[in-house]
Backbone as a printed PyTorch tensor [residue, N CA C, xyz], in Angstrom:
tensor([[[ 72.0630, 116.9510, 105.6160],
         [ 71.0740, 117.8500, 106.1760],
         [ 70.7770, 117.5200, 107.6430]],

        [[ 70.6660, 116.2130, 107.9270],
         [ 70.3700, 115.7980, 109.2970],
         [ 71.5000, 116.1920, 110.2320]],

        [[ 72.7290, 115.9990, 109.8020],
         [ 73.8790, 116.3490, 110.6360],
         [ 73.9190, 117.8490, 110.8840]],

        [[ 73.6070, 118.6310, 109.8680],
         [ 73.5960, 120.0830, 110.0070],
         [ 72.5120, 120.5220, 110.9960]],

        [[ 71.3240, 119.8990, 110.8830],
         [ 70.2220, 120.2300, 111.7860],
         [ 70.5680, 119.8480, 113.2290]],

        [[ 71.1190, 118.6470, 113.4260],
         [ 71.5100, 118.2090, 114.7690],
         [ 72.5510, 119.1390, 115.3670]],

        [[ 73.5070, 119.5770, 114.5240],
         [ 74.5400, 120.4930, 114.9940],
         [ 73.9660, 121.8170, 115.4460]],

        [[ 72.9690, 122.3280, 114.7070],
         [ 72.3670, 123.6060, 115.0930],
         [ 71.5340, 123.4580, 116.3690]],

        [[ 70.8900, 122.3170, 116.5360],
         [ 70.1040, 122.0850, 117.7600],
         [ 71.0310, 121.9800, 118.9640]],

        [[ 72.0870, 121.2240, 118.8140],
         [ 73.0360, 121.0450, 119.9160],
         [ 73.7340, 122.3530, 120.2720]],

        [[ 74.0050, 123.1580, 119.2860],
         [ 74.6730, 124.4300, 119.5370],
         [ 73.7690, 125.3770, 120.3170]],

        [[ 72.4580, 125.2730, 120.1110],
         [ 71.5210, 126.1650, 120.7780],
         [ 71.0350, 125.6520, 122.1150]],

        [[ 71.4150, 124.4280, 122.4870],
         [ 70.9050, 123.8490, 123.7250],
         [ 71.9730, 122.9900, 124.3820]],

        [[ 72.1140, 123.1590, 125.6880],
         [ 73.0750, 122.3360, 126.4230],
         [ 72.5130, 120.9790, 126.8030]],

        [[ 71.2010, 120.8170, 126.7000],
         [ 70.6080, 119.5540, 127.1440],
         [ 70.0400, 118.7450, 125.9820]],

        [[ 70.4770, 118.9900, 124.7640],
         [ 70.0160, 118.2130, 123.6130],
         [ 70.5560, 116.7930, 123.7180]],

        [[ 69.7460, 115.7980, 123.3750],
         [ 70.2080, 114.4130, 123.4650],
         [ 71.3190, 114.1360, 122.4600]],

        [[ 72.3160, 113.4310, 122.8810],
         [ 73.4340, 113.0960, 121.9940],
         [ 73.1080, 111.8350, 121.1880]],

        [[ 72.7450, 110.7990, 121.8570],
         [ 72.3970, 109.5360, 121.2120],
         [ 71.0720, 109.0750, 121.8010]],

        [[ 69.9980, 109.3740, 121.1290],
         [ 68.7090, 108.9760, 121.6770],
         [ 68.4650, 107.5040, 121.4100]],

        [[ 67.7710, 106.8730, 122.3410],
         [ 67.3950, 105.4730, 122.1930],
         [ 65.9070, 105.3690, 122.4470]],

        [[ 65.3030, 104.3390, 121.8740],
         [ 63.8530, 104.1990, 121.9760],
         [ 63.4200, 103.8490, 123.3980]],

        [[ 64.1650, 103.0210, 124.0670],
         [ 63.7880, 102.6030, 125.4180],
         [ 65.0240, 102.6300, 126.3000]],

        [[ 64.8030, 102.7630, 127.5700],
         [ 65.9030, 102.7640, 128.5170],
         [ 66.4680, 101.3550, 128.5980]],

        [[ 67.7530, 101.2070, 128.4750],
         [ 68.3740,  99.8900, 128.4890],
         [ 68.4580,  99.3530, 129.9040]],

        [[ 68.1950,  98.0670, 130.0460],
         [ 68.3330,  97.4060, 131.3330],
         [ 69.8090,  97.1160, 131.5690]],

        [[ 70.2240,  97.0760, 132.8320],
         [ 71.6370,  96.8020, 133.0950],
         [ 71.9980,  95.3620, 132.7390]],

        [[ 73.2870,  95.1360, 132.6190],
         [ 73.7670,  93.8010, 132.3260],
         [ 73.3970,  92.8760, 133.4830]],

        [[ 72.9140,  91.7010, 133.1440],
         [ 72.4710,  90.7410, 134.1540],
         [ 73.6780,  89.9690, 134.6700]],

        [[ 73.8090,  89.9390, 135.9900],
         [ 74.9140,  89.2220, 136.6130],
         [ 74.4290,  88.4560, 137.8280]],

        [[ 75.3760,  88.0580, 138.6700],
         [ 75.0450,  87.2880, 139.8800],
         [ 74.0990,  88.0550, 140.7960]],

        [[ 74.2740,  89.3610, 140.8520],
         [ 73.4300,  90.1900, 141.7010],
         [ 71.9610,  90.0710, 141.3020]],

        [[ 71.7040,  90.0200, 139.9950],
         [ 70.3310,  89.8710, 139.4980],
         [ 69.7050,  88.5930, 140.0240]],

        [[ 70.4370,  87.4860, 139.9140],
         [ 69.9040,  86.1920, 140.3400],
         [ 69.6320,  86.1810, 141.8440]],

        [[ 70.5470,  86.7430, 142.6250],
         [ 70.3680,  86.7810, 144.0760],
         [ 69.1650,  87.6340, 144.4690]],

        [[ 69.0600,  88.8360, 143.8870],
         [ 67.9460,  89.7290, 144.2260],
         [ 66.5980,  89.1680, 143.7780]],

        [[ 66.5780,  88.5310, 142.6210],
         [ 65.3270,  87.9700, 142.1120],
         [ 64.8790,  86.8000, 142.9730]],

        [[ 65.8060,  85.9130, 143.3260],
         [ 65.4610,  84.7830, 144.1890],
         [ 65.0190,  85.2670, 145.5670]],

        [[ 65.6660,  86.3020, 146.0750],
         [ 65.2820,  86.8750, 147.3630],
         [ 63.8700,  87.4610, 147.3050]],

        [[ 63.5600,  88.1590, 146.2130],
         [ 62.2270,  88.7470, 146.0510],
         [ 61.1630,  87.6650, 145.9300]],

        [[ 61.4620,  86.5990, 145.2020],
         [ 60.5200,  85.4820, 145.0880],
         [ 60.2690,  84.8700, 146.4610]],

        [[ 61.3160,  84.6780, 147.2350],
         [ 61.1630,  84.1270, 148.5910],
         [ 60.3390,  85.0410, 149.4790]],

        [[ 60.5750,  86.3370, 149.3680],
         [ 59.8330,  87.3100, 150.1670],
         [ 58.3420,  87.3000, 149.8060]],

        [[ 58.0450,  87.2160, 148.5250],
         [ 56.6440,  87.1680, 148.0920],
         [ 55.9990,  85.8640, 148.5420]],

        [[ 56.7180,  84.7490, 148.4230],
         [ 56.1770,  83.4610, 148.8890],
         [ 55.8870,  83.4890, 150.3880]],

        [[ 56.7780,  84.1010, 151.1540],
         [ 56.5590,  84.2190, 152.6040],
         [ 55.2990,  85.0330, 152.8850]],

        [[ 55.1060,  86.1120, 152.1390],
         [ 53.9160,  86.9490, 152.3120],
         [ 52.6470,  86.1640, 151.9880]],

        [[ 52.6790,  85.4220, 150.8880],
         [ 51.4990,  84.6710, 150.4710],
         [ 51.1530,  83.5550, 151.4520]],

        [[ 52.1430,  83.0840, 152.2030],
         [ 51.9100,  82.0200, 153.1780],
         [ 51.3390,  82.5390, 154.4980]],

        [[ 51.4050,  83.8400, 154.7300],
         [ 50.9040,  84.4100, 155.9880],
         [ 49.3840,  84.3360, 156.0680]],

        [[ 48.8870,  84.1980, 157.2860],
         [ 47.4540,  84.2330, 157.5360],
         [ 46.9480,  85.6500, 157.2800]],

        [[ 45.7180,  85.7600, 156.8580],
         [ 45.1270,  87.0630, 156.5280],
         [ 45.1630,  88.0170, 157.7200]],

        [[ 45.0490,  87.4970, 158.9210],
         [ 45.0030,  88.3370, 160.1190],
         [ 46.3570,  88.4770, 160.8180]],

        [[ 47.4040,  87.9290, 160.2230],
         [ 48.7440,  88.0150, 160.8020],
         [ 49.2290,  89.4660, 160.7580]],

        [[ 49.6930,  89.9650, 161.9020],
         [ 50.1570,  91.3540, 161.9830],
         [ 51.4420,  91.5720, 161.1930]],

        [[ 52.1360,  90.5140, 160.8880],
         [ 53.3770,  90.6000, 160.1250],
         [ 53.1090,  90.9790, 158.6560]],

        [[ 51.8650,  90.8050, 158.2030],
         [ 51.5180,  91.1300, 156.8070],
         [ 51.8310,  92.5850, 156.4660]],

        [[ 51.5370,  93.4900, 157.3780],
         [ 51.7590,  94.9180, 157.1200],
         [ 53.2440,  95.2010, 156.8890]],

        [[ 54.0850,  94.6470, 157.7410],
         [ 55.5280,  94.8610, 157.6340],
         [ 56.0660,  94.2070, 156.3570]],

        [[ 55.6230,  92.9810, 156.1070],
         [ 56.0820,  92.2480, 154.9320],
         [ 55.6260,  92.9250, 153.6490]],

        [[ 54.3940,  93.4210, 153.6500],
         [ 53.8830,  94.0980, 152.4600],
         [ 54.6970,  95.3590, 152.1620]],

        [[ 55.0200,  96.1200, 153.1820],
         [ 55.8270,  97.3300, 152.9890],
         [ 57.2090,  96.9770, 152.4390]],

        [[ 57.7710,  95.9000, 152.9360],
         [ 59.0800,  95.4580, 152.4670],
         [ 59.0100,  95.0040, 151.0020]],

        [[ 57.9580,  94.2750, 150.6500],
         [ 57.7840,  93.8260, 149.2710],
         [ 57.6320,  95.0210, 148.3320]],

        [[ 56.8680,  96.0050, 148.7480],
         [ 56.6730,  97.1960, 147.9100],
         [ 58.0090,  97.8800, 147.6480]],

        [[ 58.7900,  98.0830, 148.6920],
         [ 60.0930,  98.7350, 148.5440],
         [ 61.0340,  97.9040, 147.6780]],

        [[ 61.1460,  96.6200, 147.9890],
         [ 62.0710,  95.7530, 147.2490],
         [ 61.6350,  95.5710, 145.7950]],

        [[ 60.3220,  95.4950, 145.5570],
         [ 59.8170,  95.3320, 144.1930],
         [ 60.0970,  96.5650, 143.3480]],

        [[ 59.9180,  97.7250, 143.9380],
         [ 60.1980,  98.9620, 143.1970],
         [ 61.6860,  99.0820, 142.8940]],

        [[ 62.5210,  98.6890, 143.8420],
         [ 63.9650,  98.7110, 143.6240],
         [ 64.3500,  97.7350, 142.5210]],

        [[ 63.8030,  96.5150, 142.5870],
         [ 64.0930,  95.4840, 141.5840],
         [ 63.6420,  95.9570, 140.2020]],

        [[ 62.4240,  96.4920, 140.1220],
         [ 61.8930,  96.9450, 138.8380],
         [ 62.7290,  98.0830, 138.2670]],

        [[ 63.0940,  99.0340, 139.1030],
         [ 63.9130, 100.1470, 138.6390],
         [ 65.2660,  99.7020, 138.1220]],

        [[ 65.7880,  98.6420, 138.7170],
         [ 67.1210,  98.1830, 138.3370],
         [ 67.1040,  97.2160, 137.1550]],

        [[ 66.1420,  96.2870, 137.1360],
         [ 66.1670,  95.2150, 136.1340],
         [ 65.0410,  95.2660, 135.1100]],

        [[ 64.0560,  96.1200, 135.3050],
         [ 62.9600,  96.2250, 134.3290],
         [ 62.4560,  97.6620, 134.2420]],

        [[ 63.3560,  98.6100, 133.9760],
         [ 62.9100, 100.0080, 133.9250],
         [ 61.8990, 100.2080, 132.7910]],

        [[ 60.7670, 100.7470, 133.1370],
         [ 59.7300, 100.9820, 132.1360],
         [ 59.1470,  99.7150, 131.5640]],

        [[ 59.3650,  98.5830, 132.2180],
         [ 58.8630,  97.3040, 131.7310],
         [ 59.7910,  96.6320, 130.7340]],

        [[ 60.9330,  97.2480, 130.4470],
         [ 61.8940,  96.7040, 129.4940],
         [ 62.8440,  95.7560, 130.2250]],

        [[ 62.9520,  94.5310, 129.7310],
         [ 63.8050,  93.5420, 130.3880],
         [ 64.7560,  92.8920, 129.3920]],

        [[ 65.8110,  92.2750, 129.9260],
         [ 66.7950,  91.5840, 129.0880],
         [ 66.6120,  90.0760, 129.0930]],

        [[ 65.8960,  89.5350, 130.0530],
         [ 65.7780,  88.0860, 130.1690],
         [ 64.3220,  87.6560, 130.3040]],

        [[ 64.0830,  86.3960, 130.0050],
         [ 62.7330,  85.8490, 130.1250],
         [ 62.2860,  85.8150, 131.5900]],

        [[ 63.2100,  85.4940, 132.4850],
         [ 62.8460,  85.4380, 133.9090],
         [ 62.4630,  86.8240, 134.4090]],

        [[ 63.1560,  87.8410, 133.9420],
         [ 62.8300,  89.2120, 134.3490],
         [ 61.4610,  89.6220, 133.8160]],

        [[ 61.1100,  89.1720, 132.6180],
         [ 59.7840,  89.4620, 132.0790],
         [ 58.6990,  88.8600, 132.9630]],

        [[ 58.8880,  87.6020, 133.3550],
         [ 57.9030,  86.9330, 134.2210],
         [ 57.8160,  87.6120, 135.5790]],

        [[ 58.9750,  87.9440, 136.1410],
         [ 58.9750,  88.5920, 137.4540],
         [ 58.3540,  89.9770, 137.3830]],

        [[ 58.5760,  90.6850, 136.2870],
         [ 57.9740,  92.0070, 136.1390],
         [ 56.4520,  91.9070, 136.1580]],

        [[ 55.9100,  90.9080, 135.4880],
         [ 54.4570,  90.7110, 135.4740],
         [ 53.9530,  90.4080, 136.8820]],

        [[ 54.6720,  89.5570, 137.6120],
         [ 54.3000,  89.2120, 138.9880],
         [ 54.3270,  90.4550, 139.8780]],

        [[ 55.4210,  91.1890, 139.8140],
         [ 55.5950,  92.3810, 140.6490],
         [ 54.5360,  93.4320, 140.3020]],

        [[ 54.3000,  93.6350, 139.0170],
         [ 53.3100,  94.6160, 138.5770],
         [ 51.9180,  94.2420, 139.0840]],

        [[ 51.5800,  92.9750, 138.9910],
         [ 50.2770,  92.5020, 139.4640],
         [ 50.1410,  92.6880, 140.9760]],

        [[ 51.1700,  92.3270, 141.6900],
         [ 51.1400,  92.4150, 143.1500],
         [ 51.0780,  93.8680, 143.6220]],

        [[ 51.9070,  94.7250, 143.0470],
         [ 51.8910,  96.1350, 143.4370],
         [ 50.5620,  96.7960, 143.0640]],

        [[ 49.9960,  96.3900, 141.9450],
         [ 48.6860,  96.9090, 141.5510],
         [ 47.6160,  96.5160, 142.5500]],

        [[ 47.6710,  95.2760, 143.0150],
         [ 46.7070,  94.8240, 144.0250],
         [ 46.8750,  95.6100, 145.3190]],

        [[ 48.1160,  95.7760, 145.7540],
         [ 48.3580,  96.5260, 146.9870],
         [ 47.8500,  97.9570, 146.8690]],

        [[ 48.0970,  98.5930, 145.7310],
         [ 47.6700,  99.9780, 145.5420],
         [ 46.1440, 100.0990, 145.5220]],

        [[ 45.4960,  99.1410, 144.9040],
         [ 44.0430,  99.2020, 144.7530],
         [ 43.3070,  98.7130, 145.9940]],

        [[ 43.8290,  97.6540, 146.6260],
         [ 43.0790,  96.9700, 147.6810],
         [ 43.7350,  96.9800, 149.0510]],

        [[ 44.8950,  97.5710, 149.1840],
         [ 45.5560,  97.6280, 150.4810],
         [ 45.9000,  96.2520, 151.0140]],

        [[ 45.3640,  95.9480, 152.1990],
         [ 45.6850,  94.6840, 152.8690],
         [ 44.6640,  93.5950, 152.5990]],

        [[ 43.7240,  93.8360, 151.6960],
         [ 42.7020,  92.8300, 151.3740],
         [ 43.3700,  91.5930, 150.7940]],

        [[ 42.7630,  90.4320, 151.0350],
         [ 43.3210,  89.1930, 150.4700],
         [ 43.3560,  89.2580, 148.9380]],

        [[ 44.3280,  88.5900, 148.3630],
         [ 44.4570,  88.5390, 146.9130],
         [ 43.4400,  87.5160, 146.3930]],

        [[ 42.6300,  87.8760, 145.3910],
         [ 41.6660,  86.9270, 144.8380],
         [ 42.3540,  85.6610, 144.3250]],

        [[ 41.6780,  84.5260, 144.4120],
         [ 42.2970,  83.2450, 144.0940],
         [ 42.8400,  83.1670, 142.6710]],

        [[ 42.1410,  83.7160, 141.7000],
         [ 42.6280,  83.6900, 140.3220],
         [ 43.9320,  84.4560, 140.1650]],

        [[ 43.9860,  85.6260, 140.7680],
         [ 45.1940,  86.4430, 140.7080],
         [ 46.3200,  85.7740, 141.4860]],

        [[ 45.9760,  85.1570, 142.6100],
         [ 46.9660,  84.4540, 143.4250],
         [ 47.5920,  83.3040, 142.6360]],

        [[ 46.7680,  82.5580, 141.9200],
         [ 47.2860,  81.4510, 141.0970],
         [ 48.2140,  81.9700, 140.0010]],

        [[ 47.8450,  83.0980, 139.3700],
         [ 48.6930,  83.6760, 138.3360],
         [ 50.0330,  84.1380, 138.9040]],

        [[ 50.0040,  84.7160, 140.0920],
         [ 51.2390,  85.1690, 140.7380],
         [ 52.1420,  83.9830, 141.0500]],

        [[ 51.5600,  82.9410, 141.6270],
         [ 52.3600,  81.7530, 141.9610],
         [ 52.9170,  81.0800, 140.7120]],

        [[ 52.0960,  80.9860, 139.6540],
         [ 52.5560,  80.3720, 138.4040],
         [ 53.6740,  81.2070, 137.7810]],

        [[ 53.5460,  82.5170, 137.8190],
         [ 54.5880,  83.3940, 137.2850],
         [ 55.8990,  83.2450, 138.0330]],

        [[ 55.8090,  83.1250, 139.3610],
         [ 57.0320,  82.9510, 140.1590],
         [ 57.6710,  81.5870, 139.8980]],

        [[ 56.8410,  80.5540, 139.7170],
         [ 57.3720,  79.2250, 139.3860],
         [ 58.1200,  79.2570, 138.0650]],

        [[ 57.4970,  79.8900, 137.0810],
         [ 58.1300,  80.0000, 135.7620],
         [ 59.4220,  80.7970, 135.8560]],

        [[ 59.3990,  81.8940, 136.5980],
         [ 60.6060,  82.7170, 136.7640],
         [ 61.7090,  81.9230, 137.4470]],

        [[ 61.3580,  81.1370, 138.4450],
         [ 62.3460,  80.3140, 139.1540],
         [ 62.9660,  79.2930, 138.2070]],

        [[ 62.1290,  78.6660, 137.3760],
         [ 62.6280,  77.6930, 136.3970],
         [ 63.5690,  78.3670, 135.4000]],

        [[ 63.1720,  79.5330, 134.9220],
         [ 64.0110,  80.2720, 133.9740],
         [ 65.3150,  80.7360, 134.6170]],

        [[ 65.2490,  81.1260, 135.8880],
         [ 66.4700,  81.5270, 136.6100],
         [ 67.4520,  80.3510, 136.6910]],

        [[ 66.8960,  79.1670, 136.9850],
         [ 67.7510,  77.9820, 137.0970],
         [ 68.4550,  77.6700, 135.7650]],

        [[ 67.7910,  78.0170, 134.6560],
         [ 68.3690,  77.7970, 133.3310],
         [ 69.2600,  78.9570, 132.8970]],

        [[ 69.3050,  80.0220, 133.7090],
         [ 70.1290,  81.1670, 133.3810],
         [ 69.5270,  82.0900, 132.3420]],

        [[ 68.2190,  82.0020, 132.1910],
         [ 67.5220,  82.8290, 131.1820],
         [ 66.8690,  84.0290, 131.8150]]])
């Protein structure tokens, strides 16, 4: 019955899903993942080290937003990840982008800053282990 129903739906529509999946699959993790993740961690660390009044913050923040969205779209679409390090980095990126969206260039509160740094440390450790 299910096959008959699927056949009738597909026959009546050119855009019917062929093989539906519950979540969008993340791409296979390779060397590119490790390089991009380490680069993003370095970029975020550089931003966090800047003085609050440093004019470079605006440029760096824009770069982090772009790179974080690219990283998330590629390695954690919809929050779905394949590795433990990607899970940690997704939480860091989500927290940071949320702060930027809500508060603009305001300093990151100390509690949130500690969580971001701890998440990046954990992600770095997991990256070194290949997880």
